[in-house]
PDB file of C-alpha atoms and ligand atoms in Angstrom:
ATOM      1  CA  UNK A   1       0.000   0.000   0.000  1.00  0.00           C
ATOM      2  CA  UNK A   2       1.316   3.639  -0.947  1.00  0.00           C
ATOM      3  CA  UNK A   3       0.278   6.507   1.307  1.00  0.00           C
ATOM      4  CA  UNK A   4       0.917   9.029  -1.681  1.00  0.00           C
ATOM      5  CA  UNK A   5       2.412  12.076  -1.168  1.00  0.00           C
ATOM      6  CA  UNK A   6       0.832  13.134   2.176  1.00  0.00           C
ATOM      7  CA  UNK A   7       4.246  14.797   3.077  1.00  0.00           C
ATOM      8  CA  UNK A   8       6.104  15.279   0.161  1.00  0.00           C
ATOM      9  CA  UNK A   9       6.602  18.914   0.515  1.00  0.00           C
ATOM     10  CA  UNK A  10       7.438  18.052   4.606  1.00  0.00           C
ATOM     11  CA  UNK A  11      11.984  18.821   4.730  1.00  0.00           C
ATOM     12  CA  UNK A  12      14.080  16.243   6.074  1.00  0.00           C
ATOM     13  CA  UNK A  13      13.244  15.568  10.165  1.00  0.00           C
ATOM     14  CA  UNK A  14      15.938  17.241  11.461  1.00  0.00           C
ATOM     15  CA  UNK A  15      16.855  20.396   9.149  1.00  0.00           C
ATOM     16  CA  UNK A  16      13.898  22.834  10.129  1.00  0.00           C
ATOM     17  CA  UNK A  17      12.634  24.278  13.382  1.00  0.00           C
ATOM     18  CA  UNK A  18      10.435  22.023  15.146  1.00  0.00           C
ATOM     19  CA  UNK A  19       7.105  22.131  13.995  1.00  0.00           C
ATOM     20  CA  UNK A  20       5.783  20.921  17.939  1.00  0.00           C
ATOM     21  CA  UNK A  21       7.175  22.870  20.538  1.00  0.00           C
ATOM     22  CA  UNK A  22       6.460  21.821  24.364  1.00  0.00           C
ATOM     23  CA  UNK A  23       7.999  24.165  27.012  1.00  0.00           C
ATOM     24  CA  UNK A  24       7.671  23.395  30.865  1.00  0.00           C
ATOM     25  CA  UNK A  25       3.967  22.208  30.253  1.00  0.00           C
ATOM     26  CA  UNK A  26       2.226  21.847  33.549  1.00  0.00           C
ATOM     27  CA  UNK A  27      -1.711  20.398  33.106  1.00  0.00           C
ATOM     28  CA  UNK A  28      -3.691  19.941  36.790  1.00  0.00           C
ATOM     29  CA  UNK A  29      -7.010  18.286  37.148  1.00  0.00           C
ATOM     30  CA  UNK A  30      -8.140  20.184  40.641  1.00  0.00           C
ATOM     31  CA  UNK A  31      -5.356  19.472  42.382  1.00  0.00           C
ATOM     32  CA  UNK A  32      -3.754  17.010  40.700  1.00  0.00           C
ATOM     33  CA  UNK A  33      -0.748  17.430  38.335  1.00  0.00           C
ATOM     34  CA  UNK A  34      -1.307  15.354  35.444  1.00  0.00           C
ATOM     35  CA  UNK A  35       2.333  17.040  33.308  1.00  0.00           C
ATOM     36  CA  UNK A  36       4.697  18.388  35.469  1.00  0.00           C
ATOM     37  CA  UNK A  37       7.025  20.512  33.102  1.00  0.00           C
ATOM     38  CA  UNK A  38       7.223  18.855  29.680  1.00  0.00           C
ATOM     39  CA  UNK A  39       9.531  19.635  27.546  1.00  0.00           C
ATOM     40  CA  UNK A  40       9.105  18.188  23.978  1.00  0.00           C
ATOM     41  CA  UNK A  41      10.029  19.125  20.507  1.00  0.00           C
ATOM     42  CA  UNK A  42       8.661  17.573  17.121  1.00  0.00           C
ATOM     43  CA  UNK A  43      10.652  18.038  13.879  1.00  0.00           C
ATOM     44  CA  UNK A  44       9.406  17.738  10.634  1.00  0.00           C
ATOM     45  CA  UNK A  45       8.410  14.236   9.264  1.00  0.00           C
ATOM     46  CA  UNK A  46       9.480  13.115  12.812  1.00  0.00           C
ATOM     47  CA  UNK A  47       7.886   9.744  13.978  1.00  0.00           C
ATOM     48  CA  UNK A  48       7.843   9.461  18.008  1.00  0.00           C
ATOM     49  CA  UNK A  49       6.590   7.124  20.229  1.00  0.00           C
ATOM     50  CA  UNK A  50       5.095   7.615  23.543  1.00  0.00           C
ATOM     51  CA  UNK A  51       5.073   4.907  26.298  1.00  0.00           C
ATOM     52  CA  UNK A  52       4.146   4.961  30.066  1.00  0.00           C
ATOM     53  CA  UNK A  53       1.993   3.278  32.836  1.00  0.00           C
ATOM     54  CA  UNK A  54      -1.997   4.141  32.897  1.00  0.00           C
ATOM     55  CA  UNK A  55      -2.322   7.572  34.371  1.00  0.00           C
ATOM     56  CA  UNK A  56       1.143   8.755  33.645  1.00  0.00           C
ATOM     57  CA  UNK A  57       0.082  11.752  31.291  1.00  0.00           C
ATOM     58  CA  UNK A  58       0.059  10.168  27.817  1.00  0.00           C
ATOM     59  CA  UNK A  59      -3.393  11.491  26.807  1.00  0.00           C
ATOM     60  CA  UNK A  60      -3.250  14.081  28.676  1.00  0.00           C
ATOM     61  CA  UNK A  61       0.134  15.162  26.571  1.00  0.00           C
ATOM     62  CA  UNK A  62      -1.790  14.778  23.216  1.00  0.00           C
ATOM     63  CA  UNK A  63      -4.997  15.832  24.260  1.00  0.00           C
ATOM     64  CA  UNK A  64      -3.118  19.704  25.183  1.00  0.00           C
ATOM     65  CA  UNK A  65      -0.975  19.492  22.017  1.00  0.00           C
ATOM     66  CA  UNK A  66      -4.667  18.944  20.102  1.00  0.00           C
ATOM     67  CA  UNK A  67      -6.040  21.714  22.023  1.00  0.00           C
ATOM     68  CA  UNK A  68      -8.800  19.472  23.936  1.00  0.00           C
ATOM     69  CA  UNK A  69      -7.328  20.910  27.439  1.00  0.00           C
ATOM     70  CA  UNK A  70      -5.594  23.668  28.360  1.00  0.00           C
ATOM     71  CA  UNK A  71      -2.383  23.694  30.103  1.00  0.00           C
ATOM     72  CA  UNK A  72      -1.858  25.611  33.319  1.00  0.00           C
ATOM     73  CA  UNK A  73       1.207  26.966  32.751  1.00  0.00           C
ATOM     74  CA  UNK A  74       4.214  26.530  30.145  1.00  0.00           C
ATOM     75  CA  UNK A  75       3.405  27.755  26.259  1.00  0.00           C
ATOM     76  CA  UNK A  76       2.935  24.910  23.483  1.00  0.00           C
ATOM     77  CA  UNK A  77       3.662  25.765  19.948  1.00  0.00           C
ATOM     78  CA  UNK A  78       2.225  24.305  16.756  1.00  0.00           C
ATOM     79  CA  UNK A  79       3.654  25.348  13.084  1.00  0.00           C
ATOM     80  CA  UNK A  80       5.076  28.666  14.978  1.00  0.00           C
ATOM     81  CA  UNK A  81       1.755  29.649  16.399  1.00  0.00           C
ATOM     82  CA  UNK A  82       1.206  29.553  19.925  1.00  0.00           C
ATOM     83  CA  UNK A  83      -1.409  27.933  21.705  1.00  0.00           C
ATOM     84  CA  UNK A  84      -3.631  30.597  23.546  1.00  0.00           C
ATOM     85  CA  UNK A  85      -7.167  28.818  23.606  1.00  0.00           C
ATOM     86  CA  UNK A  86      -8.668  31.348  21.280  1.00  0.00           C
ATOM     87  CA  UNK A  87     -11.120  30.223  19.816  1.00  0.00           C
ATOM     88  CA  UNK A  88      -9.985  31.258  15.908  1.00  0.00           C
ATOM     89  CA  UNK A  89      -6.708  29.793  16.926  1.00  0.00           C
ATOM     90  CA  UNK A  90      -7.696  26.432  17.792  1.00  0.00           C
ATOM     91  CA  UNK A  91      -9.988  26.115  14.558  1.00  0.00           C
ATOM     92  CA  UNK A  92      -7.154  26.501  12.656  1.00  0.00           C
ATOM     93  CA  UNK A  93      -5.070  24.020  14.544  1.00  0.00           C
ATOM     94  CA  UNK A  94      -7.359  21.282  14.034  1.00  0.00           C
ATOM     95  CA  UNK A  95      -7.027  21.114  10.782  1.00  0.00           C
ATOM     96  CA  UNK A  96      -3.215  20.908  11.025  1.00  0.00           C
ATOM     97  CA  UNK A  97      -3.606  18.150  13.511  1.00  0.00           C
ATOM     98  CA  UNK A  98      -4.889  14.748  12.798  1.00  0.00           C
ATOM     99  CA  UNK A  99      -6.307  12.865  15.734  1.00  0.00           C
ATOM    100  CA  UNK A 100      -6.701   9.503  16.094  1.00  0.00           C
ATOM    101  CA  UNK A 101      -8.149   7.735  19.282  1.00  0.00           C
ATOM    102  CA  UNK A 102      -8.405   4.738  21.240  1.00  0.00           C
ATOM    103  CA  UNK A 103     -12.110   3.636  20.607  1.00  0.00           C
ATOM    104  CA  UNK A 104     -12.539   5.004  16.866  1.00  0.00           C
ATOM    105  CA  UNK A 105     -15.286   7.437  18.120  1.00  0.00           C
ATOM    106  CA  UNK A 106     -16.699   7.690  14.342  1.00  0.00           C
ATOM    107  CA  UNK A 107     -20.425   8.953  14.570  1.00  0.00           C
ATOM    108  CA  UNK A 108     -22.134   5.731  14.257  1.00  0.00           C
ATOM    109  CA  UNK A 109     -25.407   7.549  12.616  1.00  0.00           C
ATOM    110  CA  UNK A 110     -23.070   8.362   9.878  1.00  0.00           C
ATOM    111  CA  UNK A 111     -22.075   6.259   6.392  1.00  0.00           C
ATOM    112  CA  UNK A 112     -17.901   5.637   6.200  1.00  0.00           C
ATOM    113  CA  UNK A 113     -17.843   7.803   3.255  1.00  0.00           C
ATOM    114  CA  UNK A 114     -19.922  11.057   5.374  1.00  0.00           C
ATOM    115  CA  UNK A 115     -17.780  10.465   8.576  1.00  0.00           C
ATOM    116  CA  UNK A 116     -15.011  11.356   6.205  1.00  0.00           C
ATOM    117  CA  UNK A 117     -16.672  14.394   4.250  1.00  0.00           C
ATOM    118  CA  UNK A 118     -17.625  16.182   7.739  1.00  0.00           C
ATOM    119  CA  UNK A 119     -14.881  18.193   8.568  1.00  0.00           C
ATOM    120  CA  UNK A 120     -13.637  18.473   4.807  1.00  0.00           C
ATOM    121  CA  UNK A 121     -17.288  20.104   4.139  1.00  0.00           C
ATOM    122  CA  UNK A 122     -18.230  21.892   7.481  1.00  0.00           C
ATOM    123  CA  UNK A 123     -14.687  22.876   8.482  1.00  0.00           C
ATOM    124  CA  UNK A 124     -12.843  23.301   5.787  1.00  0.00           C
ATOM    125  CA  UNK A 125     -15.914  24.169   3.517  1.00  0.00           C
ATOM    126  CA  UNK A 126     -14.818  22.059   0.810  1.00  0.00           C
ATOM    127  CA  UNK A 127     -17.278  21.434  -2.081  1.00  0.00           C
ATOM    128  CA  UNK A 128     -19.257  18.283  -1.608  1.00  0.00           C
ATOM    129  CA  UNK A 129     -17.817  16.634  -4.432  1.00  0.00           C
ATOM    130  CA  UNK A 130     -14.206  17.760  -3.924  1.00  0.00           C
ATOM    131  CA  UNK A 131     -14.831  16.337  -0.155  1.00  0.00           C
ATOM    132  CA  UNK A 132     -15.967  12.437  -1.520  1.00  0.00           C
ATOM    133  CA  UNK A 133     -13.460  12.463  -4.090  1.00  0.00           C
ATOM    134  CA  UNK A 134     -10.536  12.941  -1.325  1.00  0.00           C
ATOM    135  CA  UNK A 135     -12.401  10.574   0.951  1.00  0.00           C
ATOM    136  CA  UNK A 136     -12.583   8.328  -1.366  1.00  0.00           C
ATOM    137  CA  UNK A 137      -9.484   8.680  -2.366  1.00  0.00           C
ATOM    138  CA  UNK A 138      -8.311   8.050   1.559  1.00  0.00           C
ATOM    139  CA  UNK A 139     -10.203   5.454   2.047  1.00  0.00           C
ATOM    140  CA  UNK A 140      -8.771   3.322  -1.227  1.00  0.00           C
ATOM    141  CA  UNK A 141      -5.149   4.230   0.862  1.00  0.00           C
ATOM    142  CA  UNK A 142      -6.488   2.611   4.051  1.00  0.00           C
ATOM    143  CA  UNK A 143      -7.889  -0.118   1.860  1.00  0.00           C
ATOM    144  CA  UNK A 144     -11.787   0.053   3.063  1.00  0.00           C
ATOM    145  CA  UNK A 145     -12.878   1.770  -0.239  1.00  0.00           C
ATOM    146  CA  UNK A 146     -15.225  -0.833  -1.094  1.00  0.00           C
ATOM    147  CA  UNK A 147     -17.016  -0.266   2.855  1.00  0.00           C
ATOM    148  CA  UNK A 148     -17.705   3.442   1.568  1.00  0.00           C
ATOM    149  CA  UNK A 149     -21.572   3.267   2.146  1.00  0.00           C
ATOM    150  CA  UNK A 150     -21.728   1.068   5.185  1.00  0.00           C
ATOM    151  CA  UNK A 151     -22.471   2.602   8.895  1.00  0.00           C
ATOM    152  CA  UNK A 152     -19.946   1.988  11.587  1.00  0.00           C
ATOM    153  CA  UNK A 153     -21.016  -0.493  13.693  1.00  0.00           C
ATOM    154  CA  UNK A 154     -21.438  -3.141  10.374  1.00  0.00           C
ATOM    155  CA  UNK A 155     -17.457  -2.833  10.276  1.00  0.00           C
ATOM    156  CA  UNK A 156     -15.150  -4.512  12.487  1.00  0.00           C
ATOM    157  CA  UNK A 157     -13.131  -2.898  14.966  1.00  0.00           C
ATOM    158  CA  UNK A 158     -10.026  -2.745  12.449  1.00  0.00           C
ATOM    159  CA  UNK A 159     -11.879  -1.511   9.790  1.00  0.00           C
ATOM    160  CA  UNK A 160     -13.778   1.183  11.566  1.00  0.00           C
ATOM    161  CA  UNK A 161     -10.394   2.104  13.195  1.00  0.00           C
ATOM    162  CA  UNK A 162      -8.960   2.296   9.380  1.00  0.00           C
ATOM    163  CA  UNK A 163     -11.454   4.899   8.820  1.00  0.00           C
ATOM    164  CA  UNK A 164     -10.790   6.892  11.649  1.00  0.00           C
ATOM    165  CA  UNK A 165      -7.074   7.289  10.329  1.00  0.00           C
ATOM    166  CA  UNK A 166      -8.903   8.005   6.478  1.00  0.00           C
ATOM    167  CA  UNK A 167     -11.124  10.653   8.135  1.00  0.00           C
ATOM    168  CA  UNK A 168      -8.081  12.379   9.982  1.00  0.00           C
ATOM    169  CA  UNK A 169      -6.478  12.004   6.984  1.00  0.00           C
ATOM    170  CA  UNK A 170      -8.609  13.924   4.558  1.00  0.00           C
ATOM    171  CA  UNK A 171      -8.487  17.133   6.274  1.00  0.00           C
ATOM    172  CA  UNK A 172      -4.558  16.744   5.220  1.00  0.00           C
ATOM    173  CA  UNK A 173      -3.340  17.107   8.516  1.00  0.00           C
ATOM    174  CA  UNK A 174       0.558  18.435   8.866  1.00  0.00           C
ATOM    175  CA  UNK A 175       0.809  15.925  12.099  1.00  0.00           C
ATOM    176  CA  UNK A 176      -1.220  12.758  12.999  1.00  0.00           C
ATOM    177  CA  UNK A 177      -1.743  12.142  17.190  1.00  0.00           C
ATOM    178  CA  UNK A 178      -2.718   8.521  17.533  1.00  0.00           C
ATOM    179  CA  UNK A 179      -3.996   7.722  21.245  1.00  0.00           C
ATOM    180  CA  UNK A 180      -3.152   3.940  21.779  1.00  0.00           C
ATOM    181  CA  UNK A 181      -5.014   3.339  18.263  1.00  0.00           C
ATOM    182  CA  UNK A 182      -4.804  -0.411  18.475  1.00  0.00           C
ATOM    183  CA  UNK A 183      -5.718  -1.470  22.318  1.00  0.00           C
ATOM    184  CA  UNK A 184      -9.279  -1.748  22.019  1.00  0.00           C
ATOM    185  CA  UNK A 185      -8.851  -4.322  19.284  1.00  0.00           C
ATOM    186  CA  UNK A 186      -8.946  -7.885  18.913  1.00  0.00           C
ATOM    187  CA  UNK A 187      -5.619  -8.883  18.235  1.00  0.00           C
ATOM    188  CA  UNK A 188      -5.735 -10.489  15.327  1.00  0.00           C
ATOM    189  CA  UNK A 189      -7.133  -6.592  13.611  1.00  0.00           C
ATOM    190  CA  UNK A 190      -3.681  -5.087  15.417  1.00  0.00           C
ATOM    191  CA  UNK A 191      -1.600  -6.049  12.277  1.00  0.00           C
ATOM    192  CA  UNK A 192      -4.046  -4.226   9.588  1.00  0.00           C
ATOM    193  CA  UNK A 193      -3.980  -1.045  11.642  1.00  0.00           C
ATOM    194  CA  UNK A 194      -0.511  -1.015  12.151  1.00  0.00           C
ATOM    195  CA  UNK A 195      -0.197  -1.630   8.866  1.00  0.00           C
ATOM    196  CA  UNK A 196      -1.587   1.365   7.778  1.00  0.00           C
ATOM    197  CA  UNK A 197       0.098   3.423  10.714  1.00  0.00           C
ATOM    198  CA  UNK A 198       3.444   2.018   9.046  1.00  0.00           C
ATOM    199  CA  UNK A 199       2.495   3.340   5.371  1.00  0.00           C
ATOM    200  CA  UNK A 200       1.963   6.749   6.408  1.00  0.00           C
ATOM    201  CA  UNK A 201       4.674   6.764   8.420  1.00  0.00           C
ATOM    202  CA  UNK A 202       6.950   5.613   5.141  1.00  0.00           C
ATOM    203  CA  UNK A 203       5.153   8.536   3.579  1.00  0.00           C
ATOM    204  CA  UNK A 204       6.592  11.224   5.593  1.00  0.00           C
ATOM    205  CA  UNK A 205       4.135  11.917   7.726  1.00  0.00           C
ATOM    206  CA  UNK A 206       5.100  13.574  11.123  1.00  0.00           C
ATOM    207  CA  UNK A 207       3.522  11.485  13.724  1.00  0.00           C
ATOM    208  CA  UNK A 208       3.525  11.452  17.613  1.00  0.00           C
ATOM    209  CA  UNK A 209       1.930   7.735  19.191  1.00  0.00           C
ATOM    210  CA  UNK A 210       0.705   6.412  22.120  1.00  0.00           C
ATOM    211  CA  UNK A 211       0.975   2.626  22.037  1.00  0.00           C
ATOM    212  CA  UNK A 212       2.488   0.002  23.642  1.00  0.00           C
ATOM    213  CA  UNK A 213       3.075  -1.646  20.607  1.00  0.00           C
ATOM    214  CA  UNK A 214       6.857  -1.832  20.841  1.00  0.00           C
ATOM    215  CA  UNK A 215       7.385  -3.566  17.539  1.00  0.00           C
ATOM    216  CA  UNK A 216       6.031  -0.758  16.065  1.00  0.00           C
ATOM    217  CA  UNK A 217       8.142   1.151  18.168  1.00  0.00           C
ATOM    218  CA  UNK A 218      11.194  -0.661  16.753  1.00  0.00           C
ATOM    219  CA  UNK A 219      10.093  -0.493  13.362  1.00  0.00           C
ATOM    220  CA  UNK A 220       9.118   3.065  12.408  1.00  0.00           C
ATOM    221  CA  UNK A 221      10.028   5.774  15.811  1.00  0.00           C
ATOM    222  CA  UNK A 222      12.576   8.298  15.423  1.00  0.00           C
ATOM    223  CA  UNK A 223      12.603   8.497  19.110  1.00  0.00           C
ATOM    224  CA  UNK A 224      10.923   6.850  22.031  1.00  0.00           C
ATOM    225  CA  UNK A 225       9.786   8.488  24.917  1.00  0.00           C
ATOM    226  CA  UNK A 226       8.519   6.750  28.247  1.00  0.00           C
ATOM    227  CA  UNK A 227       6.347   9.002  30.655  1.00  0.00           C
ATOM    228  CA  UNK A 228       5.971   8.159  34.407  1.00  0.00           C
ATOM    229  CA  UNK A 229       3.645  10.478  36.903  1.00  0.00           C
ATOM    230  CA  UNK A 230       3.449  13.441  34.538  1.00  0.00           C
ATOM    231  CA  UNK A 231       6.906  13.398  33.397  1.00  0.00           C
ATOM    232  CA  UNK A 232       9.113  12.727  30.922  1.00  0.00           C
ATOM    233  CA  UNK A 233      11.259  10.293  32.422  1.00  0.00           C
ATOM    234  CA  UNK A 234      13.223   9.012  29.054  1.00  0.00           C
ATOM    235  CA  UNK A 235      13.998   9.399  25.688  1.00  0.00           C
ATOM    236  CA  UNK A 236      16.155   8.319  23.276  1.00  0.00           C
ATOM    237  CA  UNK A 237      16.062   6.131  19.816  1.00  0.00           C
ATOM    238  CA  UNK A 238      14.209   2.810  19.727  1.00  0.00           C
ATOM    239  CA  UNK A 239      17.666   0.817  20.049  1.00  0.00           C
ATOM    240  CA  UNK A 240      18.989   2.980  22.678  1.00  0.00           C
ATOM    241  CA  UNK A 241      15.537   2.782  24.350  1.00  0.00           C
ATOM    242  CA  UNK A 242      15.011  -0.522  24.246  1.00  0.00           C
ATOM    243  CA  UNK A 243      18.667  -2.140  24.512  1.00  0.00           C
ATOM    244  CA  UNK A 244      19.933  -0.014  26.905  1.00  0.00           C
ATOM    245  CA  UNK A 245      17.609   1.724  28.899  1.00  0.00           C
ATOM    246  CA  UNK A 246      19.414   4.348  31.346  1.00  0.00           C
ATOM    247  CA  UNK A 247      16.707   5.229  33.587  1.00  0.00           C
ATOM    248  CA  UNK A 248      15.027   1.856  36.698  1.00  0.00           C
ATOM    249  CA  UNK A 249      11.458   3.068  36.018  1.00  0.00           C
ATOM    250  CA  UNK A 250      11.822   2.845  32.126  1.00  0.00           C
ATOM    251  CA  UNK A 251      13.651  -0.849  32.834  1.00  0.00           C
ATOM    252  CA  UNK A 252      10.704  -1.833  35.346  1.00  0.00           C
ATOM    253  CA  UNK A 253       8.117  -0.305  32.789  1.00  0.00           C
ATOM    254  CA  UNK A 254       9.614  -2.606  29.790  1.00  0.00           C
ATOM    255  CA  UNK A 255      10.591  -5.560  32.051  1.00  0.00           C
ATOM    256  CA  UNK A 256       6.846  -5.383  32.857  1.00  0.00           C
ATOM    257  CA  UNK A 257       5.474  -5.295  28.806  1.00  0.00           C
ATOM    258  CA  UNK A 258       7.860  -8.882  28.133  1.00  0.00           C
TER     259      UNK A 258
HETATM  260  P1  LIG B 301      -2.580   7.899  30.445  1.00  0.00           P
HETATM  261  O1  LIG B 301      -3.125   8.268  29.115  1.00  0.00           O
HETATM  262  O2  LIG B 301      -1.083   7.871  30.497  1.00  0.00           O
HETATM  263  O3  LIG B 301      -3.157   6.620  30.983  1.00  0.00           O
HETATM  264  P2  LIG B 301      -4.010  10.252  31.292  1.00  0.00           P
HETATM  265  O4  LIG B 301      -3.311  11.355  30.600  1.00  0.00           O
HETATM  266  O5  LIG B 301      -5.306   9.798  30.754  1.00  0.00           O
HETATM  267  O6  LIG B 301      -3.012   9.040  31.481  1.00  0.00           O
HETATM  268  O7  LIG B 301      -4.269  10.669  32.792  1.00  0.00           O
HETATM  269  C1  LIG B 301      -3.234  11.143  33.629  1.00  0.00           C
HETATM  270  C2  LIG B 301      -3.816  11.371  34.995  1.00  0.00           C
HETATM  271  O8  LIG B 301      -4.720  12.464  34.938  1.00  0.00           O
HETATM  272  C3  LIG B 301      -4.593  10.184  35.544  1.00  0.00           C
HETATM  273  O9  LIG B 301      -4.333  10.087  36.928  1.00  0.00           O
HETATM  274  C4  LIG B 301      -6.026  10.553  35.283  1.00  0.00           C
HETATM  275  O10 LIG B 301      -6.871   9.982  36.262  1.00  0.00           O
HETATM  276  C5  LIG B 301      -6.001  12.060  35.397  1.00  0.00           C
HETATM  277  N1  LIG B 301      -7.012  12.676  34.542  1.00  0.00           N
HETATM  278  C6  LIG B 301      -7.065  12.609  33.202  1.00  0.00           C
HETATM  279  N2  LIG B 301      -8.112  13.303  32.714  1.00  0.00           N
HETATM  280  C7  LIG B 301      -8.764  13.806  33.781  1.00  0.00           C
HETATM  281  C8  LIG B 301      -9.914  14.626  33.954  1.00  0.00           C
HETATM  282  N3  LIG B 301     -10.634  15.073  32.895  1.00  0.00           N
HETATM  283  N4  LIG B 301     -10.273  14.944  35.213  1.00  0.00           N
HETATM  284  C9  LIG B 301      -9.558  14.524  36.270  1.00  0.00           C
HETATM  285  N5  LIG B 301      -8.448  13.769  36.194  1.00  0.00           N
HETATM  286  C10 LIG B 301      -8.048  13.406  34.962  1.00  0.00           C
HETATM  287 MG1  LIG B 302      -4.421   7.279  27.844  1.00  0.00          MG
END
C-alpha cells in the first residue's frame, strides 16, 4: 500500500525548526498534576513514540498538544503559532492536527464515506464533491474503499479504526496524534492497523503515538519516549531505548510489557 504524497513537501526531520514545541507544560485536574514541566520538541516528518503506565500523562500530553485541554502553565507551539485557547486559533489548529483515538469514536449515525466528508465540508468548507473524491481517495489508501456506504457499527473494529485514520487524513493534517489506536482491538485486527500506521509513516508523515506496541516502536520511531507520573522520564532512539535503557522506572516499565 502507498500513502501518496501526504508529506512530500514536509523537509528532512531534522533540518527545520520544530514544527511541535512543548515548554515546561504543567496540566492539573483540581489538584492534581497530570504534566509536570514537559519539555518536547517535534521536527518535521518526525515519527515518536510515547510509552508509560496508565495515568502517567500520555493522553493528557496529546490531548493539550490537540487543544482538547488547556495547560496551566508553560506555552505549546504548533507550526510557529502559539497555543492561547482562542477560539480562531484552535480552529485553525485542528485542521493541522490529525487525531486519532483509542475507541474510533466515528459517529455511528453516519455512512464511512460522510464520517469522512464532515470536517472536509463543514470545516474546511470544501465542495461536496471535492470532499468524496478525497475521501474516497483516503479510504482506497487505508484499503476500506469498497465499505464506503456502510455505517460503523457493520465494520469490524479494524476496519472502523482504518477509517478513523482516512477521516483524519482527509483534512490533510501536517501531524497525525494517535492515542493507543490499536488497544481496544482484537488482536488479530492489530496487524491491519498497524499496517496502515506504518504506510503513512513511510510517507513522511510527522507522527507522535501512544501505544504500547513496541514492535512498532522498533520499526518506524525516530525516538521513544517513556512518561511516568506526569513526566518525561526518558527518551532516546528505539535501540537505545530498548537495549539499553538508562533510567530503573523505564527498565521496570519494559521488564513489565515482556
Ligand atoms: P494515560 O493516558 O497515560 O493513561 P491520562 O493522561 O489519561 O493518562 O491521565 C493522567 C492522569 O490524569 C490520571 O491520573 C487521570 O486519572 C487524570 N485525569 C485525566 N483526565 C482527567 C480529567 N478530565 N479529570 C480529572 N483527572 C483526569
Ligand atoms: Mg491514555
Amino acid at each position: 500500500m502507498t500513502m501518496t504524497s501526504l508529506a512530500a513537501t514536509a523537509p528532512a526531520a531534522s533540518s527545520a525548526a520544530p514544527f511541535v514545541t512543548l515548554r515546561d507544560v504543567t496540566k492539573y485536574f483540581g489538584a492534581f498534576q497530570a504534566l509536570d514541566h514537559v519539555n518536547l520538541d517535534v521536527r518535521r516528518g518526525e515519527r515518536i513514540v510515547v510509552c508509560g503506565p496508565s495515568g502517567s500523562g500520555k493522553s493528557t500530553l496529546i490531548r493539550c498538544i490537540n487543544g482538547l485541554e488547556q495547560v496551566k502553565s508553560g506555552s505549546i507551539t504548533i507550526d510557529g503559532t502559539v497555543l492561547s485557547g482562542e477560539r480562531r486559533a484552535l480552529i485553525a489548529l485542528r485542521r493541522e492536527v490529525g487525531m486519532v483515538f483509542q475507541h474510533f469514536n466515528l459517529f455511528p449515525h453516519l455512512t464511512v464515506l460522510e464520517n469522512c466528508m464532515l470536517a472536509p465540508v463543514q470545516v474546511r468548507g470544501q465542495a461536496r464533491p471535492a470532499a468524496r473524491d478525497i475521501a474516497l481517495a483516503f479510504l482506497r489508501k487505508v484499503r476500506i474503499e469498497d465499505q464506503a456506504e456502510k455505517y460503523p457499527a457493520q465494520l469490524s473494529g479494524g476496519q472502523q479504526q482504518r477509517v478513523a485514520i482516512a477521516r483524519a487524513l482527509c483534512m490533510q493534517p501536517k501531524i497525525m496524534l494517535f492515542d493507543e489506536p490499536t488497544s481496544a482491538l482484537d488482536p488479530e485486527m492489530v496487524k491491519e492497523v498497524l499496517d496502515t500506521m506504518v504506510a503513512l509513516a513511510e510517507e513522511g508523515m510527522t507522527m507522535l503515538v501512544v501505544t504500547h506496541e513496541m514492535g512498532f516502536a522498533r520499526q518506524v520511531a525516530d525516538r521513544v519516549i517513556f512518561m511516568d507520573r506526569g513526566c518525561i522520564v526518558e527518551e532516546a532512539p528505539p535501540a537505545t531505548f530498548f537495549g539499553a535503557p538508562r533510567h530503573e522506572r523505564t527498565r521496570a516499565f519494559l521488564a513489565r510489557l515482556l
